[in-house]
PDB file of C-alpha atoms and ligand atoms in Angstrom:
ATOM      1  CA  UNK A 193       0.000   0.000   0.000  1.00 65.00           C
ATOM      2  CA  UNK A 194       1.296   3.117  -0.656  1.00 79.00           C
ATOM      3  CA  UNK A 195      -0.882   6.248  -1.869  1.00 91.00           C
ATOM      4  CA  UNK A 196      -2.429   7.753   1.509  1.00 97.00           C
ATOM      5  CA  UNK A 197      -6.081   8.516   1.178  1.00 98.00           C
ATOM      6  CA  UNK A 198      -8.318  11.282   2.401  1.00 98.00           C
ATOM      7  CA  UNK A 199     -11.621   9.042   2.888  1.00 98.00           C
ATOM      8  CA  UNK A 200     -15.175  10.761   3.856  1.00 99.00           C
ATOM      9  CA  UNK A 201     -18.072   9.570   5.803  1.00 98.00           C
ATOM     10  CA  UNK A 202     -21.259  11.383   5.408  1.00 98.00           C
ATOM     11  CA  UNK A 203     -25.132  10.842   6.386  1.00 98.00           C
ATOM     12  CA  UNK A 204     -27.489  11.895   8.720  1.00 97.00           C
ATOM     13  CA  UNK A 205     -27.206  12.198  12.784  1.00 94.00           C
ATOM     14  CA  UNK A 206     -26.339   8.715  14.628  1.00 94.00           C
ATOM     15  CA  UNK A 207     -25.996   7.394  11.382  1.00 97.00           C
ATOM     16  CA  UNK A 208     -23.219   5.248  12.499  1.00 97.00           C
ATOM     17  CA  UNK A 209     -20.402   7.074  10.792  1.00 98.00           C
ATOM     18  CA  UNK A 210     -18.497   7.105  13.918  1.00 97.00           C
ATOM     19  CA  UNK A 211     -18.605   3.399  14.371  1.00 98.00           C
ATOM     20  CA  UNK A 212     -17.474   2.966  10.641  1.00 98.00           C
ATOM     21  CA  UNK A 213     -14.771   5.158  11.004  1.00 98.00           C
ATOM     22  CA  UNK A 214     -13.615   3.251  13.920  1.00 98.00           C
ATOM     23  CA  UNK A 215     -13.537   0.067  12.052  1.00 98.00           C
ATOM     24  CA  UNK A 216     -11.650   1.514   9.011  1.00 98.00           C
ATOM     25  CA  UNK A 217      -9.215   3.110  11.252  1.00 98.00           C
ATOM     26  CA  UNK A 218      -8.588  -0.694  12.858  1.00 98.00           C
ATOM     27  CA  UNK A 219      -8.397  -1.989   9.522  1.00 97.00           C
ATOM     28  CA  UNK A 220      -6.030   0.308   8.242  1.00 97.00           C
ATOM     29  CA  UNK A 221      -3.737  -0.756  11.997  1.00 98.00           C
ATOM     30  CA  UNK A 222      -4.087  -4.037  11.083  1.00 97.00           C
ATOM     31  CA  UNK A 223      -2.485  -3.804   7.809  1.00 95.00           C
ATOM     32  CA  UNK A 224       0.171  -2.056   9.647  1.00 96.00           C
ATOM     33  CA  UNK A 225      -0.884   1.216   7.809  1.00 97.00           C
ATOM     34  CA  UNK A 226      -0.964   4.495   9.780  1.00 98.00           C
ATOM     35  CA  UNK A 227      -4.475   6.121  10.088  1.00 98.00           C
ATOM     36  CA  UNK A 228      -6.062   8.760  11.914  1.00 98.00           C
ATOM     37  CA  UNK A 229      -9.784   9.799  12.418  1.00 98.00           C
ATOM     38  CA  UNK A 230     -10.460  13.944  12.179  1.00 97.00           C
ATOM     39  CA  UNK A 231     -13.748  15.406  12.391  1.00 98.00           C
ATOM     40  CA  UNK A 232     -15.820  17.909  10.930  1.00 98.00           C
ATOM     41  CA  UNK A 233     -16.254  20.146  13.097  1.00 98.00           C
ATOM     42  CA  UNK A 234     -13.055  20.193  13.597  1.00 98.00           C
ATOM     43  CA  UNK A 235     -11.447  19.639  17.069  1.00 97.00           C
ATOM     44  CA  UNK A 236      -9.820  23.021  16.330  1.00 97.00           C
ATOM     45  CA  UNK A 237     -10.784  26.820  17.327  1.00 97.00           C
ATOM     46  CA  UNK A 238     -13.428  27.011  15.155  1.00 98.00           C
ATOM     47  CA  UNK A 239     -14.572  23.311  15.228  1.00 98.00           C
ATOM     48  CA  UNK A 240     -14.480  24.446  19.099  1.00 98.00           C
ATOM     49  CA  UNK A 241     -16.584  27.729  18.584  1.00 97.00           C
ATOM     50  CA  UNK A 242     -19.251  25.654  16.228  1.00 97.00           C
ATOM     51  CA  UNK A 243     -19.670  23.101  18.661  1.00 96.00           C
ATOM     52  CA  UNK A 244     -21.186  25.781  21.276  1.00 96.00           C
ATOM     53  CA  UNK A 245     -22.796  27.252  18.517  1.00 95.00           C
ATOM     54  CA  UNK A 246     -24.979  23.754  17.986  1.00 93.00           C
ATOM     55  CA  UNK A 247     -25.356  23.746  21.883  1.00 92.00           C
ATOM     56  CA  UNK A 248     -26.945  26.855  21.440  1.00 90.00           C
ATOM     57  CA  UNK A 249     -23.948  28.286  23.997  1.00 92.00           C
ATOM     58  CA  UNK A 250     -23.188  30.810  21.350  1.00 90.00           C
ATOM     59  CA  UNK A 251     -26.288  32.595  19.677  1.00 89.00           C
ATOM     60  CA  UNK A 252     -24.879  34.838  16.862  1.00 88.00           C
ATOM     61  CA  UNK A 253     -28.129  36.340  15.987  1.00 91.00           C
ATOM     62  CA  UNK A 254     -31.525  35.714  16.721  1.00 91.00           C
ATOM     63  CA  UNK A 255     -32.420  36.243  12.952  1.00 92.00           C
ATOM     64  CA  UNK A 256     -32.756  32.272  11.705  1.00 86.00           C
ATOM     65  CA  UNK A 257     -31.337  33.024   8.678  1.00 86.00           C
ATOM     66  CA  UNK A 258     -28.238  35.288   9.633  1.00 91.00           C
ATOM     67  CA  UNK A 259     -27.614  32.469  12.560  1.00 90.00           C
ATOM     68  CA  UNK A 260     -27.405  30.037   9.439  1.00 88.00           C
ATOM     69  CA  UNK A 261     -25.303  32.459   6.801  1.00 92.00           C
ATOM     70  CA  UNK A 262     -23.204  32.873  10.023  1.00 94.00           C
ATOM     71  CA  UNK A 263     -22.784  29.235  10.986  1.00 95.00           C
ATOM     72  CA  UNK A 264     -21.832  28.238   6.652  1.00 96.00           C
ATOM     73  CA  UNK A 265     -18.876  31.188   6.719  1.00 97.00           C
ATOM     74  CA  UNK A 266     -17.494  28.647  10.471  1.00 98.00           C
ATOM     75  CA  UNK A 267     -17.967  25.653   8.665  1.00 98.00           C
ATOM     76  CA  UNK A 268     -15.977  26.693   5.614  1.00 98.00           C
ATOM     77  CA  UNK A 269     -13.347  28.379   7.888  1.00 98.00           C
ATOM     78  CA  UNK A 270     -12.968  25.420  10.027  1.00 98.00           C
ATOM     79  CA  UNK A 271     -12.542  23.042   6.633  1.00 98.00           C
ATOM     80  CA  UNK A 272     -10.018  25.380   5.494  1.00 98.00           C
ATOM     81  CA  UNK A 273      -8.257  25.070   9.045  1.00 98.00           C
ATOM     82  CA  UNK A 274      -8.784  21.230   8.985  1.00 98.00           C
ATOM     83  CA  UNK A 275      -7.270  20.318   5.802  1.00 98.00           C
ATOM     84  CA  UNK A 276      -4.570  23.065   5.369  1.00 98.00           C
ATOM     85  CA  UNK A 277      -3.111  23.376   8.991  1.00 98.00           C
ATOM     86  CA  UNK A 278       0.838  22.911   9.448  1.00 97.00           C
ATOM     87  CA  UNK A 279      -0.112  20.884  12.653  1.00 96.00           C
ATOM     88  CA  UNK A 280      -2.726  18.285  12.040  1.00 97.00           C
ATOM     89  CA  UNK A 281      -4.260  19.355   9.158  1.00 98.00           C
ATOM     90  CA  UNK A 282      -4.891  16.716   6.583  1.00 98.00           C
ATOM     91  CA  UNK A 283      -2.460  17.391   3.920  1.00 98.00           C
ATOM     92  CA  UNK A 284       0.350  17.043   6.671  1.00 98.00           C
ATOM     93  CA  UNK A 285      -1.338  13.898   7.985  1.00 98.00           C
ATOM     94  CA  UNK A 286      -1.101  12.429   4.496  1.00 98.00           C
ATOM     95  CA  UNK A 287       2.321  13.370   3.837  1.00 97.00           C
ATOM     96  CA  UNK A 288       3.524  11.872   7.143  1.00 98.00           C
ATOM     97  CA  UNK A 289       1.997   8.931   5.584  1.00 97.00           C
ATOM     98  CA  UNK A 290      -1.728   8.429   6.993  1.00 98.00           C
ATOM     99  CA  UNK A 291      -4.941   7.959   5.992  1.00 98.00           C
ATOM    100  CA  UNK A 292      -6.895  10.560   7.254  1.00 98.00           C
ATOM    101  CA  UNK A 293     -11.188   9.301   7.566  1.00 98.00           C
ATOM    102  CA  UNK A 294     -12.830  12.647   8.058  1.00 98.00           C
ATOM    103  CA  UNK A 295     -16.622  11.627   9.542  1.00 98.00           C
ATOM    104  CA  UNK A 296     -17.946  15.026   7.467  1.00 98.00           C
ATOM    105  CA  UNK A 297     -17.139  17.291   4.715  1.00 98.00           C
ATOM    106  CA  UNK A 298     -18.552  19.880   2.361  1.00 98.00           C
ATOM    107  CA  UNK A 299     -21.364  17.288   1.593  1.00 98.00           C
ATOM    108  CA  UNK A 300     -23.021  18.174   5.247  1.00 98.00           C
ATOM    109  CA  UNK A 301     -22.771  21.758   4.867  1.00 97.00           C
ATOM    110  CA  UNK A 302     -24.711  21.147   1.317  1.00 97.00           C
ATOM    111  CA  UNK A 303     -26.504  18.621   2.986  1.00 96.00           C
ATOM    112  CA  UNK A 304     -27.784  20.840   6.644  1.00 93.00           C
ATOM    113  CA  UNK A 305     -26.978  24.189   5.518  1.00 92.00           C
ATOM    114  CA  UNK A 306     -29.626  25.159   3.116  1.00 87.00           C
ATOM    115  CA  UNK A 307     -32.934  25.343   2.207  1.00 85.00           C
ATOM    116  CA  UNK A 308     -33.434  27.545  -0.549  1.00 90.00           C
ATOM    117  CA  UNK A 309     -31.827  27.444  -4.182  1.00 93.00           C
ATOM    118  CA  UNK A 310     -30.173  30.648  -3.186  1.00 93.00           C
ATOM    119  CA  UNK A 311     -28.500  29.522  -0.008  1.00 93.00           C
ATOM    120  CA  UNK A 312     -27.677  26.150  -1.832  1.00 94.00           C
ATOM    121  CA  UNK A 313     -25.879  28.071  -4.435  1.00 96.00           C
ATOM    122  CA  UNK A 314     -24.213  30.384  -2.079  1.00 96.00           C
ATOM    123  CA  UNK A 315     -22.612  27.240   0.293  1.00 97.00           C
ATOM    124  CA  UNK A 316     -21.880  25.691  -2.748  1.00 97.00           C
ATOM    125  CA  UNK A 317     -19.595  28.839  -3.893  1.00 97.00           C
ATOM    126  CA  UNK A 318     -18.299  29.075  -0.305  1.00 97.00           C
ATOM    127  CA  UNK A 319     -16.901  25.118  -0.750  1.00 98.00           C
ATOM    128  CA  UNK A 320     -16.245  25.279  -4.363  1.00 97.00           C
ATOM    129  CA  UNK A 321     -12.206  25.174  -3.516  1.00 98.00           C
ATOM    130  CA  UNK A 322     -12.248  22.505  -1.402  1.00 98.00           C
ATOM    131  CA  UNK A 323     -10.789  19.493  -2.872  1.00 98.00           C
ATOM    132  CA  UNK A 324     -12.938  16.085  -3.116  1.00 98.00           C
ATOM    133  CA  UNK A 325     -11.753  13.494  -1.059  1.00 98.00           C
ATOM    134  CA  UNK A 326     -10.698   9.877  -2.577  1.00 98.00           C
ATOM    135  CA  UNK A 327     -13.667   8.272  -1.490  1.00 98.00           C
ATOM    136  CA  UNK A 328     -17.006   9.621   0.504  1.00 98.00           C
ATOM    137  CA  UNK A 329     -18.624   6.925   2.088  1.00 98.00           C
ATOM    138  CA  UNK A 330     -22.602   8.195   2.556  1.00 98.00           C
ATOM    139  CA  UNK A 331     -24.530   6.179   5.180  1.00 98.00           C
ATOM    140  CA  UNK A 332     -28.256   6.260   4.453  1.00 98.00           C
ATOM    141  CA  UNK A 333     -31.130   5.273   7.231  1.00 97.00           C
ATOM    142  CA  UNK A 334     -34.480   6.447   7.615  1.00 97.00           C
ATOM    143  CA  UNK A 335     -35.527   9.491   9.965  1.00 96.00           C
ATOM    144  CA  UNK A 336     -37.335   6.966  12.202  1.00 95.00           C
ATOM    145  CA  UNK A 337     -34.024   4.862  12.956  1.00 95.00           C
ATOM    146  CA  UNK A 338     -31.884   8.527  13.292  1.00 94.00           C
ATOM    147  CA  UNK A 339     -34.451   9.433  15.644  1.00 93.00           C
ATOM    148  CA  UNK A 340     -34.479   6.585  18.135  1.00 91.00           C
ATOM    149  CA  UNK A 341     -30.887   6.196  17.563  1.00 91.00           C
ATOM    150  CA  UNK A 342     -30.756  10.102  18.663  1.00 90.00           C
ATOM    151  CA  UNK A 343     -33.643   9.370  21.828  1.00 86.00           C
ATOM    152  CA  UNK A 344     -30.593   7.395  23.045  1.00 84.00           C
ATOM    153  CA  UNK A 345     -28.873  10.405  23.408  1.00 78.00           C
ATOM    154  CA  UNK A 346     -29.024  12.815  26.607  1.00 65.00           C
ATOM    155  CA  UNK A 347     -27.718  16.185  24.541  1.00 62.00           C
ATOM    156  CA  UNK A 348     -29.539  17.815  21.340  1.00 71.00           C
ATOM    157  CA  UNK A 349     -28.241  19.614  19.027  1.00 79.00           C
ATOM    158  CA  UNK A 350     -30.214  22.409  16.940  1.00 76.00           C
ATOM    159  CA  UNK A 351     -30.252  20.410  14.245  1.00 80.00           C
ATOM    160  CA  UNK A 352     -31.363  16.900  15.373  1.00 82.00           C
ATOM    161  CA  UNK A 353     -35.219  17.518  15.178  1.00 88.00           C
ATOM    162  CA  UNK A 354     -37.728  16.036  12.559  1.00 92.00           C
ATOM    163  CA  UNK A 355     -38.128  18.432  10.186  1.00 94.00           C
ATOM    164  CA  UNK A 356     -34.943  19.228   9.642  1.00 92.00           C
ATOM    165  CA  UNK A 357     -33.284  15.534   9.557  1.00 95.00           C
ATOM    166  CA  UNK A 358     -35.898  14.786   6.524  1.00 96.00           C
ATOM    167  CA  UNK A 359     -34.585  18.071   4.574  1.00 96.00           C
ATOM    168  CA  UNK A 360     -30.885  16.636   5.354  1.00 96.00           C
ATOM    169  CA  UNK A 361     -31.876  13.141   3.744  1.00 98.00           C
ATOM    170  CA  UNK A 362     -33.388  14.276   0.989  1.00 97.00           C
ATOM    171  CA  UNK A 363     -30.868  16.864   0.076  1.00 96.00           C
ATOM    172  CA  UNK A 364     -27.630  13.951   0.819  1.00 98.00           C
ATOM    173  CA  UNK A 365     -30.045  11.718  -1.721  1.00 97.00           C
ATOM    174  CA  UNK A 366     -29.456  14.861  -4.252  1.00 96.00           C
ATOM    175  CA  UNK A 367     -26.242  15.633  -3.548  1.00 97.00           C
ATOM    176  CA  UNK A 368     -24.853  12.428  -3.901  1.00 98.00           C
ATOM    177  CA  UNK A 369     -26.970  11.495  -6.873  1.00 97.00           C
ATOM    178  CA  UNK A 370     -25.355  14.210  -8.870  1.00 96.00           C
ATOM    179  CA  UNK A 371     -22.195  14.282  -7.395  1.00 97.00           C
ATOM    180  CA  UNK A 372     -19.141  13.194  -9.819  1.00 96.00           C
ATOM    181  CA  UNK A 373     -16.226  12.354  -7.670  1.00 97.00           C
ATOM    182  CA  UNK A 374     -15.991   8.950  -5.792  1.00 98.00           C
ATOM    183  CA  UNK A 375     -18.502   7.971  -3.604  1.00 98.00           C
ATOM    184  CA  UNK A 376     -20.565   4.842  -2.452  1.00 98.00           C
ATOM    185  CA  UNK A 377     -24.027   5.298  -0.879  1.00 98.00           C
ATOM    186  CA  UNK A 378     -24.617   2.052   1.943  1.00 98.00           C
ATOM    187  CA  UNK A 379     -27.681   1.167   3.633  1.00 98.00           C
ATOM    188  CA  UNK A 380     -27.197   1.969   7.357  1.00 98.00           C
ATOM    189  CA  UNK A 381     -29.817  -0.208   8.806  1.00 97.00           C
ATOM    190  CA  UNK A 382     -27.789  -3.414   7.597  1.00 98.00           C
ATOM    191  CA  UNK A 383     -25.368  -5.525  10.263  1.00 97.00           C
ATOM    192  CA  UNK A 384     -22.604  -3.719  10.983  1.00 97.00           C
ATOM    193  CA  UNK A 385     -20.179  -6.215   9.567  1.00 97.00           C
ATOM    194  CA  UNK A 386     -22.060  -6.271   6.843  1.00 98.00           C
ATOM    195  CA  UNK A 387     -21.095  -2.375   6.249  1.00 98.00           C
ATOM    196  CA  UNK A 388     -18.147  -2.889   6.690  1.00 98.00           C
ATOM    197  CA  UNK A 389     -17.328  -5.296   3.925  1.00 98.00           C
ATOM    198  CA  UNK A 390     -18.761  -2.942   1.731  1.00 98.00           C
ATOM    199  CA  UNK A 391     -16.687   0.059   2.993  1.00 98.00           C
ATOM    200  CA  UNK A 392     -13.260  -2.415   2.632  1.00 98.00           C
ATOM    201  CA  UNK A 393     -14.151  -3.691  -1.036  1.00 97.00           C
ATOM    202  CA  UNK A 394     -14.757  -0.171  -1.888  1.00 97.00           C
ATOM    203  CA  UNK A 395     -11.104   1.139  -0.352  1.00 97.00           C
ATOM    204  CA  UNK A 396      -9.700  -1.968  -1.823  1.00 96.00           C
ATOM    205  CA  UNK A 397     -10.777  -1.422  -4.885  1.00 94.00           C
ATOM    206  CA  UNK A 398      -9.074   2.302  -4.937  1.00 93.00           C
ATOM    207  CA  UNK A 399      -6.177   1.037  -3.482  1.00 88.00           C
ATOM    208  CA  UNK A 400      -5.550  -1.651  -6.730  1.00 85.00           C
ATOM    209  CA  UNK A 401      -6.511   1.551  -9.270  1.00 62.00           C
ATOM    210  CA  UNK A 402      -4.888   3.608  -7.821  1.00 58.00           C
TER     211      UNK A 402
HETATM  212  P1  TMP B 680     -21.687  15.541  14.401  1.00 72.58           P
HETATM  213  O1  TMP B 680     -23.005  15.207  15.003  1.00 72.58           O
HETATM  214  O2  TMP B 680     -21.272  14.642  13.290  1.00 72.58           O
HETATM  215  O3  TMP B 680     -20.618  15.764  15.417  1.00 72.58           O
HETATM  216  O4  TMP B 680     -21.875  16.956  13.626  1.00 72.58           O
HETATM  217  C1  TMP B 680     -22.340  18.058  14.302  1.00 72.58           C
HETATM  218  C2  TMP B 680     -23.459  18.742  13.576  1.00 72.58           C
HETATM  219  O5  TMP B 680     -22.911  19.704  12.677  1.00 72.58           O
HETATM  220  C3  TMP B 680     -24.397  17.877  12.759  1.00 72.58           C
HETATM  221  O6  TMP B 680     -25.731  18.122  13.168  1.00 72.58           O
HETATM  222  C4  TMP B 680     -24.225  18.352  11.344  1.00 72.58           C
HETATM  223  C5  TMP B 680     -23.701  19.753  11.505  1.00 72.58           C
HETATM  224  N1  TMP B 680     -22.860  20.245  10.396  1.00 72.58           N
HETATM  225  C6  TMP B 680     -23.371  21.225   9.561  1.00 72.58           C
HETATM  226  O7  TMP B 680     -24.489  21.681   9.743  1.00 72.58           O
HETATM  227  N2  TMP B 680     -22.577  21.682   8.545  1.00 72.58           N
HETATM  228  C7  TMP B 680     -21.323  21.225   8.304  1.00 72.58           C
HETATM  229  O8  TMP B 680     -20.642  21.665   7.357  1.00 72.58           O
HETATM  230  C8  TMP B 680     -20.804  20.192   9.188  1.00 72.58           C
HETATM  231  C9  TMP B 680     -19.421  19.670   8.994  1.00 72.58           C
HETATM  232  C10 TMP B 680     -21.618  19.744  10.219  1.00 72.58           C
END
């Protein structure tokens, strides 16, 4: 093995990205590859700031939509600051030779940040720099499953409610359908194994074209 990849998980809250990413990492280990797992948010300043900002700790403005123009301009900040910092930002992880899985991307701030055309095309512009990863790995499971998954949880988050997790899905179903760079889309509600012989065939399979 030698190229280093920059590998993406996306889908909706308590999708099991986390989980996935955990596995990967391990598989990676085994094969006596180095791999790390960074996060979007970041764990970072501004992945910091955004976190209170979901907690509602931080309230920029009261006005909905200035809240959300406020909360894109973070996210794209903190992805700059995630893949291009000298410390641990993923271009330096790669060229000290890991894989870097990143559970988010772009794809969530097209994905949560949205809901008209015009803010759709004004993320979009925002993230149009940002490089596509090797592979994006998009867990899909219904709103019901995210839901009780989430139930599970003591903490919300602003955007963990009803409403807004059916906008997510259907706009990750859109993105991804369109979308040109690598991706595979996996049904979340299988066994987890089961996922995760699909995620390994599909970074085998890179790995051998490579
Ligand atoms: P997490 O639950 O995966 O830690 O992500 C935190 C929340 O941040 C989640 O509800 C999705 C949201 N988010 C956006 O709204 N836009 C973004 O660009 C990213 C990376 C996350």
């Amino acid at each position: 093995m030698t190229k280093k990849l920059f590998i993406v998980f996306e889908g909706i809250d308590s999708s099991g990205k986390t989980t996935q990413a955990e596995l990967l990492k391990k598989y990676f280990l085994e094969l006596k590859e180095r791999a790390v797992i960074s996060p979007e948010p970041s764990n970072g300043i501004i992945g910091n700031l955004i976190r209170q900002a979901l907690k509602q700790r931080i309230i920029f403005s009261k006005d909905q939509d200035l809240f959300d123009e406020q909360m894109a301009y973070l996210f794209a900040a903190d992805r700059h600051d995630h893949l291009y910092n000298d410390i641990d930002g993923v271009f330096k992880l790669i060229k000290n030779n890991y894989h870097v899985i990143s559970t988010r991307y772009y794809f969530s701030s097209l994905a949560y940040n949205c809901d008209s055309i015009e803010q759709y095309n004004f993320i979009k512009k925002l993230n149009d720099s940002f490089p596509n990863p090797d592979l994006t790995i998009y867990i899909d499971i219904p709103i019901e499953v995210s839901l009780a998954r989430l139930q599970e949880r003591s903490l919300q988050e602003i955007y963990e409610t009803k409403t807004k997790l059916t906008k997510v899905r259907e706009q990750y179903q859109k993105i991804f359908a369109e979308y040109e760079g690598r991706a595979i889309a996996i049904d979340g509600t299988q066994d987890m194994q089961e996922i995760q012989r699909q995620i390994i065939d599909a970074v085998k399979t890179i790995l051998t074209i490579q």
